[in-house]
Coordinates of C-alpha atoms and ligand atoms in Angstrom, one line a residue:
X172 CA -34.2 -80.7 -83.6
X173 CA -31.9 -80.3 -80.5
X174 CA -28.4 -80.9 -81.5
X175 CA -27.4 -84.0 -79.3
X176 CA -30.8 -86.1 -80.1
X177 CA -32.0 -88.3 -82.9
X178 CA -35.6 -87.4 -81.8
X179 CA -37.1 -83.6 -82.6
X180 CA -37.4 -82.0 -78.9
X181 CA -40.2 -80.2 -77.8
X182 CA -40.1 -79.8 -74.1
X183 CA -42.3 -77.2 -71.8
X184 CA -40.7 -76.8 -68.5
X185 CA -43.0 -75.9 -65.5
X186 CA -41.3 -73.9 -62.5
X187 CA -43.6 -74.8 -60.0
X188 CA -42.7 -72.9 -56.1
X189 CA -43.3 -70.0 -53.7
X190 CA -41.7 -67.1 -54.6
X191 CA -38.4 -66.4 -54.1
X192 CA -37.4 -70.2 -53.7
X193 CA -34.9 -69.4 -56.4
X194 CA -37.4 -70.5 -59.6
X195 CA -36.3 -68.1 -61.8
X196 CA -33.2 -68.3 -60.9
X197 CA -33.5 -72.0 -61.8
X198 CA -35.0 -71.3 -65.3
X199 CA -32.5 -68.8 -66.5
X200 CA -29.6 -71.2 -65.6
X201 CA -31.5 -74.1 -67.3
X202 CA -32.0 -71.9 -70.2
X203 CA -28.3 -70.7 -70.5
X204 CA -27.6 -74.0 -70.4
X205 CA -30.1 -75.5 -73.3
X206 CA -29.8 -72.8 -75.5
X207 CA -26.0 -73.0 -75.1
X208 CA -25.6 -76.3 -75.8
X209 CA -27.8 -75.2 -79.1
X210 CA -31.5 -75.9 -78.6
X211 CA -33.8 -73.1 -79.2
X212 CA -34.8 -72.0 -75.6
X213 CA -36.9 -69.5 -73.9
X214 CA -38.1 -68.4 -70.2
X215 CA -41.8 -66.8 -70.1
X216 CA -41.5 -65.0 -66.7
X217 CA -44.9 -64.2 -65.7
X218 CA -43.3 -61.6 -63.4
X219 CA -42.2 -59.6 -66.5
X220 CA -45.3 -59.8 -68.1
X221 CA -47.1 -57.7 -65.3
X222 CA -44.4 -55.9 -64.9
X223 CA -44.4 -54.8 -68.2
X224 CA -48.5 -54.3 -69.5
X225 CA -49.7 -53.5 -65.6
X226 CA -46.6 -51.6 -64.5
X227 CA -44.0 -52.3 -61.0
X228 CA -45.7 -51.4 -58.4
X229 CA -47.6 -53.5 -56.9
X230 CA -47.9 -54.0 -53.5
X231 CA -48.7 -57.3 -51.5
X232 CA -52.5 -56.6 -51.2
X233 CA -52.2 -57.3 -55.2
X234 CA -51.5 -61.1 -54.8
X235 CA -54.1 -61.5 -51.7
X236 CA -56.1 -64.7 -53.2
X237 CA -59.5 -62.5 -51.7
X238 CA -58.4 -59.4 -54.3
X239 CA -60.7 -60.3 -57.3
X240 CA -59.5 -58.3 -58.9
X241 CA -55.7 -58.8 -58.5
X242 CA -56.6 -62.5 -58.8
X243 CA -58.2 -61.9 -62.9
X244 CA -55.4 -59.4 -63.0
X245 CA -53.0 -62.1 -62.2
X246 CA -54.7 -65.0 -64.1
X247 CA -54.8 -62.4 -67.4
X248 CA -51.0 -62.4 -67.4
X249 CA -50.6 -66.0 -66.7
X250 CA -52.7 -66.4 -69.7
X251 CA -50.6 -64.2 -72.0
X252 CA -47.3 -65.5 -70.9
X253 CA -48.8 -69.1 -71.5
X254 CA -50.2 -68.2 -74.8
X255 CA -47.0 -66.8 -76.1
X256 CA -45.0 -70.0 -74.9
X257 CA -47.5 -72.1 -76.9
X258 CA -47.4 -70.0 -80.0
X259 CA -43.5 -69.7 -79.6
X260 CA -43.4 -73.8 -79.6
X261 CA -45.3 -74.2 -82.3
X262 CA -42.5 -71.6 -84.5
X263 CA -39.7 -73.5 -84.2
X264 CA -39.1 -73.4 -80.4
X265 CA -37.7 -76.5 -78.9
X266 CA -37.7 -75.7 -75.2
X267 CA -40.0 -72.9 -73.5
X268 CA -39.6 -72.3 -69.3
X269 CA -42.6 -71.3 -67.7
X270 CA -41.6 -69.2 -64.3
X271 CA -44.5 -68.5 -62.8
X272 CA -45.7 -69.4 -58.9
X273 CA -48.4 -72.7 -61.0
X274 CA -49.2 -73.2 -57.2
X275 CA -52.0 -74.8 -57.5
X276 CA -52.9 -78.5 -58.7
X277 CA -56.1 -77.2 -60.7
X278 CA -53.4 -74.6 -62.5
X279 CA -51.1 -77.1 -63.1
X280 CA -53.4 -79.7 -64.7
X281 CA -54.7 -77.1 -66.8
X282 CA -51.1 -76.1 -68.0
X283 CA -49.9 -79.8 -68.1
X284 CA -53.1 -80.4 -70.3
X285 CA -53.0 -77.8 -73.1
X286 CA -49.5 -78.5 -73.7
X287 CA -50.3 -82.7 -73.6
X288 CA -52.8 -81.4 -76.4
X289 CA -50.3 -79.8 -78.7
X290 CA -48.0 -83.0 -78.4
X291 CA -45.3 -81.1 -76.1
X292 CA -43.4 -83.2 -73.2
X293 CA -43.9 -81.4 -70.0
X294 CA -41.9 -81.6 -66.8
X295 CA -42.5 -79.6 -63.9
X296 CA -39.8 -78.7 -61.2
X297 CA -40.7 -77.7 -58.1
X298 CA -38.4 -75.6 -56.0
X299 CA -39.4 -75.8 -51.8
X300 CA -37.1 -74.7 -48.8
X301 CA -38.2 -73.6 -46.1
X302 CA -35.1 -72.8 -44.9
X303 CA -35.3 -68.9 -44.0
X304 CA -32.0 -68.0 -43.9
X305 CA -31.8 -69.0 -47.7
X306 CA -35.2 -67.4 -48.5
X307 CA -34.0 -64.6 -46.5
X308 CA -31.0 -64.0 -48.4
X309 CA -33.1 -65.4 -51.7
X310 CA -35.2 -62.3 -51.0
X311 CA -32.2 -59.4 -50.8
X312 CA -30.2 -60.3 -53.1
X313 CA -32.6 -60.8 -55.7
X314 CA -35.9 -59.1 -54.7
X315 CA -34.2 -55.7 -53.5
X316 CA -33.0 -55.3 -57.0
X317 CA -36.2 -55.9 -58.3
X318 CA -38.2 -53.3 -60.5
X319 CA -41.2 -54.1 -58.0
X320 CA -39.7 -52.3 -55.3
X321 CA -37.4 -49.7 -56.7
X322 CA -36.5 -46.3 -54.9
X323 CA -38.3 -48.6 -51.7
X324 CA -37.2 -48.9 -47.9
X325 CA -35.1 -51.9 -48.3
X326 CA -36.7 -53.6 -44.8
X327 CA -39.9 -52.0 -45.9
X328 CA -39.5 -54.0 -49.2
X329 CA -38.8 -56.9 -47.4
X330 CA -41.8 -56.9 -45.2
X331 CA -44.2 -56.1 -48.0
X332 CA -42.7 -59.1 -50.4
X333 CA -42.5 -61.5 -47.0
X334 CA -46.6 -60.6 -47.3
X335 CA -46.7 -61.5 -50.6
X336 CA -45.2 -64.5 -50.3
X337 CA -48.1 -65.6 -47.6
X338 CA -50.4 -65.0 -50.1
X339 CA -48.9 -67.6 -51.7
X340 CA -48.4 -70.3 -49.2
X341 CA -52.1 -69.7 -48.2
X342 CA -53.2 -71.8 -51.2
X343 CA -50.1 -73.6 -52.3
X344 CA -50.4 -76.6 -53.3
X345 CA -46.8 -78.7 -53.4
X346 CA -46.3 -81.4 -56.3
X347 CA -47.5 -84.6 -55.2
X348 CA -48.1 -88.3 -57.3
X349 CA -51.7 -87.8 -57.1
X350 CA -51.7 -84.4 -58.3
X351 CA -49.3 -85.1 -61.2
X352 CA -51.0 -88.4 -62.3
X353 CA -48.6 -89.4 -64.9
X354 CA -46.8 -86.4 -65.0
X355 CA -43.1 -85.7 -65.0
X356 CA -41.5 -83.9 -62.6
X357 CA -38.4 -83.4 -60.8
X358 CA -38.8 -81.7 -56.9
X359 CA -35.6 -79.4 -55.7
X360 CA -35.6 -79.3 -51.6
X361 CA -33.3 -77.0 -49.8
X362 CA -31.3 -76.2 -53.1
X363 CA -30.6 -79.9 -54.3
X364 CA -30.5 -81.3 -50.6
X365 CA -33.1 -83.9 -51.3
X366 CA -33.8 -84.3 -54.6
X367 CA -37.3 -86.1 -55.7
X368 CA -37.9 -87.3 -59.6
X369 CA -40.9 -88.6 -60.8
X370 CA -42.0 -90.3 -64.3
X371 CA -39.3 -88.5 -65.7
X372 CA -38.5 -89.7 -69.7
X373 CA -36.0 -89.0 -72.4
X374 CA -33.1 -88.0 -73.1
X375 CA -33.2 -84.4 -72.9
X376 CA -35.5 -84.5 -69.5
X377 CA -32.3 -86.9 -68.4
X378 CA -30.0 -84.0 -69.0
X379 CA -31.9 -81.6 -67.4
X380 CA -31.7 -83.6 -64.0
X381 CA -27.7 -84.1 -64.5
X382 CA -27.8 -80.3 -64.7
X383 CA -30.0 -79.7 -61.7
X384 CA -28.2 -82.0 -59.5
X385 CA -24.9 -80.3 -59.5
X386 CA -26.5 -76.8 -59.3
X387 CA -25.8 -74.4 -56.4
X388 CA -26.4 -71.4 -54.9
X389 CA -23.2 -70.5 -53.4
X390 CA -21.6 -67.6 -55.0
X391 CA -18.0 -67.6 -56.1
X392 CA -15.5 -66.1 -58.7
X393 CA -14.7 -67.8 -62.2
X394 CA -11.4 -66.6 -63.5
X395 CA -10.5 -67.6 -67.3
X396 CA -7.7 -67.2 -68.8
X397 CA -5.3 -68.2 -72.0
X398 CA -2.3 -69.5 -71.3
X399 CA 0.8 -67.5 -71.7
X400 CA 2.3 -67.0 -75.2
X401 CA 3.4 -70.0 -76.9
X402 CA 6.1 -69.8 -79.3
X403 CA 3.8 -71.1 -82.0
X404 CA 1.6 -67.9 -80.3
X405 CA 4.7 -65.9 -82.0
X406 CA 4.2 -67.1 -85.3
X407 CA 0.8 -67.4 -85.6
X408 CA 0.3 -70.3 -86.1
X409 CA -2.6 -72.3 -84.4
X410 CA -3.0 -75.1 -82.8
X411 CA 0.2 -77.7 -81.9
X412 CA 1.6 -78.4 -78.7
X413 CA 4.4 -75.9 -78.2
X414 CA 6.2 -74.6 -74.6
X415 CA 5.7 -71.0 -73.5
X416 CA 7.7 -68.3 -75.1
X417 CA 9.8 -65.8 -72.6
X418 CA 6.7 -63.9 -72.5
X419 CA 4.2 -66.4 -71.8
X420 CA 6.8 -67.8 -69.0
X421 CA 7.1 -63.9 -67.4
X422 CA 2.9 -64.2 -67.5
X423 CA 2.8 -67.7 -65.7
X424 CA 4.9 -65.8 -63.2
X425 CA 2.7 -62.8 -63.1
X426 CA -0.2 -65.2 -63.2
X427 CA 0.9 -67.0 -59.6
X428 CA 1.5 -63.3 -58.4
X429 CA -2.3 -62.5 -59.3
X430 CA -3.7 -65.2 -57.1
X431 CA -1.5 -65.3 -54.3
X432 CA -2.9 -61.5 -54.0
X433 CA -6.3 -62.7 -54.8
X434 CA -5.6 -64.9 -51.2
X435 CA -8.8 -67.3 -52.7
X436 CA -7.3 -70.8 -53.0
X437 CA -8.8 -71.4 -56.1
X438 CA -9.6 -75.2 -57.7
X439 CA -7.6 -74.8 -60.8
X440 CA -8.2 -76.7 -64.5
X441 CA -5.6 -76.6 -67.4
X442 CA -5.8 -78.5 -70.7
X443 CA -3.4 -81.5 -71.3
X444 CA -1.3 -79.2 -73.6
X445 CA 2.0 -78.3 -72.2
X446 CA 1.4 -74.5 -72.8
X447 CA -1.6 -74.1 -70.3
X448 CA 0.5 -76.6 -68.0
X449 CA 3.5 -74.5 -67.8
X450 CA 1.3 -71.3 -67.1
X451 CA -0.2 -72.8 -64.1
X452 CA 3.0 -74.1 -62.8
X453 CA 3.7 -71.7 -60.6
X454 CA 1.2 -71.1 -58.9
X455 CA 0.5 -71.7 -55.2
X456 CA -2.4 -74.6 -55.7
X457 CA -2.1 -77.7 -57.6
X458 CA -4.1 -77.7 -61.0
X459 CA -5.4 -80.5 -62.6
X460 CA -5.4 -80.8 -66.3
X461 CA -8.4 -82.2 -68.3
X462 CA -8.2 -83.4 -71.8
X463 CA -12.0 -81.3 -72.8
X464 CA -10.3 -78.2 -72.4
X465 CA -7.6 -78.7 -75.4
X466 CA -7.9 -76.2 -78.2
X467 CA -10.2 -76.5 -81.2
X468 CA -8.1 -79.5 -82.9
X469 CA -7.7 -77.4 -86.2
X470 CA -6.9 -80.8 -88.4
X471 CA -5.3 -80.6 -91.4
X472 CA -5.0 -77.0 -90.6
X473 CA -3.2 -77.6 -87.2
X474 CA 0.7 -75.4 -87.0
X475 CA -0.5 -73.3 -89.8
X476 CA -1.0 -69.4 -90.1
X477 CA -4.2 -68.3 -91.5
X478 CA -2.4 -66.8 -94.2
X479 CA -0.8 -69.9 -95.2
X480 CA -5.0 -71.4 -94.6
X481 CA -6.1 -68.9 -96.5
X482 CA -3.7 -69.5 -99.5
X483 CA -3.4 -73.0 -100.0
X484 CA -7.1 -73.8 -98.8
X485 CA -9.1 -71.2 -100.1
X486 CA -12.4 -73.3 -100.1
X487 CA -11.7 -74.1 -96.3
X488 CA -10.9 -70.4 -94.9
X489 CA -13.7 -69.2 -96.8
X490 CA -16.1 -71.6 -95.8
X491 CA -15.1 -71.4 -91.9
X492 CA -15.6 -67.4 -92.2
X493 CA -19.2 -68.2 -94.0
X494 CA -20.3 -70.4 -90.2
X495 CA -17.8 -70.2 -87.8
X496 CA -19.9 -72.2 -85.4
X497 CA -20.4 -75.5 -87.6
X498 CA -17.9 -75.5 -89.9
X499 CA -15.3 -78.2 -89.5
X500 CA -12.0 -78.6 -90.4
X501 CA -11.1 -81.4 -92.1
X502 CA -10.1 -84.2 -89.7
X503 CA -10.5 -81.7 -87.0
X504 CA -13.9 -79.9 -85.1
X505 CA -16.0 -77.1 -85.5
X506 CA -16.9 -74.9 -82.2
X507 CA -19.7 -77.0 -81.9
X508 CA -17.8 -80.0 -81.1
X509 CA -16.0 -78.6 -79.0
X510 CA -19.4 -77.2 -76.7
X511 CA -20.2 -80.6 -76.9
X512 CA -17.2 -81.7 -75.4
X513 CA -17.2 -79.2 -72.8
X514 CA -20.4 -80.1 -71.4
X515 CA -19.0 -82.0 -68.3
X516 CA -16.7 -79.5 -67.8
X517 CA -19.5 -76.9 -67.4
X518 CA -21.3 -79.6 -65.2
X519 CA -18.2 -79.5 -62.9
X520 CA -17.6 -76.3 -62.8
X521 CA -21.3 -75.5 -61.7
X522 CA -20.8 -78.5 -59.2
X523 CA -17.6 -76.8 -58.3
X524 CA -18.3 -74.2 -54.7
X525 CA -15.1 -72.8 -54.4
X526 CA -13.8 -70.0 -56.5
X527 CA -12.1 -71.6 -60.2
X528 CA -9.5 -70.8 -62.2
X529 CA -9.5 -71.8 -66.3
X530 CA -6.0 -71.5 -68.3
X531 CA -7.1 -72.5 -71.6
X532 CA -7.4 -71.8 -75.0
X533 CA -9.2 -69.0 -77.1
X534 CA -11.5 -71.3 -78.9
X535 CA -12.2 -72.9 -75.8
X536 CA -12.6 -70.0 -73.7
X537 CA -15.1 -68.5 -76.3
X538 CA -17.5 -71.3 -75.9
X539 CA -17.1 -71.1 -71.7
X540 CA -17.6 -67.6 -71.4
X541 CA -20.8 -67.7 -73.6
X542 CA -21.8 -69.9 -71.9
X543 CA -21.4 -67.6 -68.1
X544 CA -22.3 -64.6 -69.7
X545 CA -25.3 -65.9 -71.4
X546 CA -24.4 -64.9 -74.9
X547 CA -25.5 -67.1 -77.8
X548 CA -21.6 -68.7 -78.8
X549 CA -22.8 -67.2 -82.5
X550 CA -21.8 -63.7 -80.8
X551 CA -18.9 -64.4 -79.3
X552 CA -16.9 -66.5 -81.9
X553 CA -14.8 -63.7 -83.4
X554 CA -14.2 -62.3 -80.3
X555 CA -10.8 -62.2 -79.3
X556 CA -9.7 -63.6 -75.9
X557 CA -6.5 -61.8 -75.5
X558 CA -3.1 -63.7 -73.8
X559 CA -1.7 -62.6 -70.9
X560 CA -5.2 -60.8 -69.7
X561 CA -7.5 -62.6 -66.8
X562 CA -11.0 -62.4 -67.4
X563 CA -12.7 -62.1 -63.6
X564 CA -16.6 -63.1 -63.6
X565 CA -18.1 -62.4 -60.2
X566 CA -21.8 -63.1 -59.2
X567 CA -24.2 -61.3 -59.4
X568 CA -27.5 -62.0 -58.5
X569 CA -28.3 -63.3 -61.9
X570 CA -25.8 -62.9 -63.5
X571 CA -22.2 -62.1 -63.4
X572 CA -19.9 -59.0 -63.7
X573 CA -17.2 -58.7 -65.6
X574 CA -13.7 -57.3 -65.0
X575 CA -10.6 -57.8 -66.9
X576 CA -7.5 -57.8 -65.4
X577 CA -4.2 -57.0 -68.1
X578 CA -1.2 -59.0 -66.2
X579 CA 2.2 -58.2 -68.3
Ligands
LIG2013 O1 -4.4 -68.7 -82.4 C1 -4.5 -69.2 -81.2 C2 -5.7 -70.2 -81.2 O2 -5.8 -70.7 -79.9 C3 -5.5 -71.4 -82.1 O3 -4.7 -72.5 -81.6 C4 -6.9 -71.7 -82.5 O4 -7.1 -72.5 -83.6 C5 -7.5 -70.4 -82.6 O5 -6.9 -69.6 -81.6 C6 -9.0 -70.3 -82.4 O6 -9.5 -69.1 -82.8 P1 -10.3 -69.0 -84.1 O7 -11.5 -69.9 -83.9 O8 -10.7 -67.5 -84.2 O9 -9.5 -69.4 -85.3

């Protein structure tokens, strides 16, 4: 059962769209974002099924609709990728993505109808732009990197995938009422210009649009960061509310340094604790502090050292080493409170375009960057966000790079 919802969740998403109108793209970000937010998710790329039983190199002639024999090839891995997502629901998965082309109505009321048939909710999103400057750039910066045209001419690689695409568009079908009699579905036109939703039901569906409408595809840097040390920071002890130490004030200064060279501008977010304040102080742009982004409120535990936790509550440390991510201190939250608190601050920073700076807290900062480096939060829990270091994440074309800059 999804975490947020009284009601179990089983929902099949249907990327429906010519190729490289950013579907996949779509369904990973979805993904990140469900199984982040701690429902069991999975994409089924029908890409990487071919790719991986009928090997990379097929050229455009493959997906002509007059190749029989591309056309069974085709339909055999659509079958396979659809039969694993319908075995995968039905053990324990709550939400499968299906990425494929599903171009045609007859496909999709034959997908639609096998997963009505196993009680699944289905809700197709269609992705259509027919702007070419963004299917041009859709195509380099994600097709170039592909397997499909590896060690290729990069304008040759173009040309043959701008083929391949015609294929496609000479027997797409878009979404329309008639064709989805009943169904859900939520049409994306020129990246979120016009946005079209249809029959769409639930909660979790609901959340799905939210998402959707404050996605984008223009690329910019994330910068996180702790704030400097506190003076609590010096005595380990967690939580409270204290001012920066000398250190932690030469880091806010070093801090402002770092983005005045960075020459960016970026929109800036603190918590409402008066160590992440101080840190941004200096800095050339105004930041704008936001209550989600306080530290994990540690409770009854909050101004001690884990020693002193340790000691006095044995039952409590132990039982917070046994499940980081749901255990809850007493009076206080577990790390999955505070994902679920941070869920509008994810919203806003994906709605965000220009480059972003977060000065927050380690428990906090562990939940964000799982979320943009599309870890489970399970795997990044005990790993340390250090002080005084600025974790850079710039995009790639799915995902992005890491660098860590070490400021004092
Ligand atoms: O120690 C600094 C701190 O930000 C504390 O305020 C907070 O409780 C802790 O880190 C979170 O890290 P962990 O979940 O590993 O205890």
């Amino acid at each position: 059962m999804g975490p947020n919802s009284p009601h179990s969740t089983r929902l099949v998403i249907v990327m429906v769209g010519l190729p490289a109108r950013g579907k996949t793209y779509i369904a990973r970000k979805v993904a990140r974002f469900l199984s982040w937010l701690g429902y069991r998710t999975r994409v089924f790329n029908i890409g990487d099924y071919r790719r991986a039983r009928l090997g990379s190199k097929h050229r455009h002639e493959f997906f002509d609709p007059r190749n029989a024999e591309g056309n069974r090839a085709r339909s055999e891995m659509a079958e396979a990728a659809l039969g694993d997502l319908l075995t995968w629901m039905e053990t324990g998965g709550e939400v499968a993505i299906y990425d494929a082309t599903n171009s045609t109505h007859k496909r999709r009321v034959s997908v639609r109808n096998r997963c009505l048939d196993r009680g699944l909710q289905v809700v197709f999103i269609e992705s259509l732009c027919e702007d070419p400057a963004i299917i041009e750039a859709n195509i380099r910066e994600t097709k170039l990197t592909s397997p499909d045209y590896a060690g290729m001419d990069p304008d040759e690689a173009v040309a043959d995938f701008r083929a391949r695409i015609a294929h496609y568009e000479s027997v797409y079908q878009p979404l329309t009422d008639a064709d989805a009699e009943g169904a859900s579905y939520i049409k994306l036109i020129d990246v979120g210009r016009v946005v079209v939703v249809h029959r769409l039901d639930g909660y979790l569906p609901a959340k799905l649009l939210f998402y959707l409408l404050n996605l984008h595809v223009v690329r910019r840097p994330i910068y996180l960061t702790r704030h400097g040390e506190s003076t609590l920071n010096q005595d380990g002890r967690i939580g409270g509310d204290a001012p920066l130490s000398p250190a932690g004030t030469r880091y806010a200064q070093a801090l402002a340094e770092f983005v005045e060279l960075l020459d960016l501008k970026p929109e800036v977010f603190t918590s409402t604790l008066q160590r992440t304040m101080q840190t941004a102080a200096p800095l050339c742009v105004p930041a704008t502090p936001w209550r989600a982004l306080d530290e994990i409120d540690a409770g009854i535990c909050d101004g001690m050292t884990y020693s002193e936790i340790a000691a006095q509550m044995p039952h409590e440390f132990e039982a917070r080493q046994r499940d980081k991510l749901r255990y809850r201190y007493p009076r206080g939250e577990s790390y999955q409170d505070v994902i679920a608190r941070l869920e509008p601050v994810i919203i806003e920073l994906e709605r965000q375009r220009r480059p972003l700076m977060v000065i927050a807290h380690q428990a906090v900062l562990r939940a964000l960057y799982a979320y943009f480096i599309d870890k489970a939060p399970e795997d990044v829990l005990r790993m340390e966000i250090p002080l005084h270091t600025v974790i850079q994440l710039a995009p790639g074309p799915y995902a992005f790079v890491e660098t860590r800059h070490t400021l004092v």
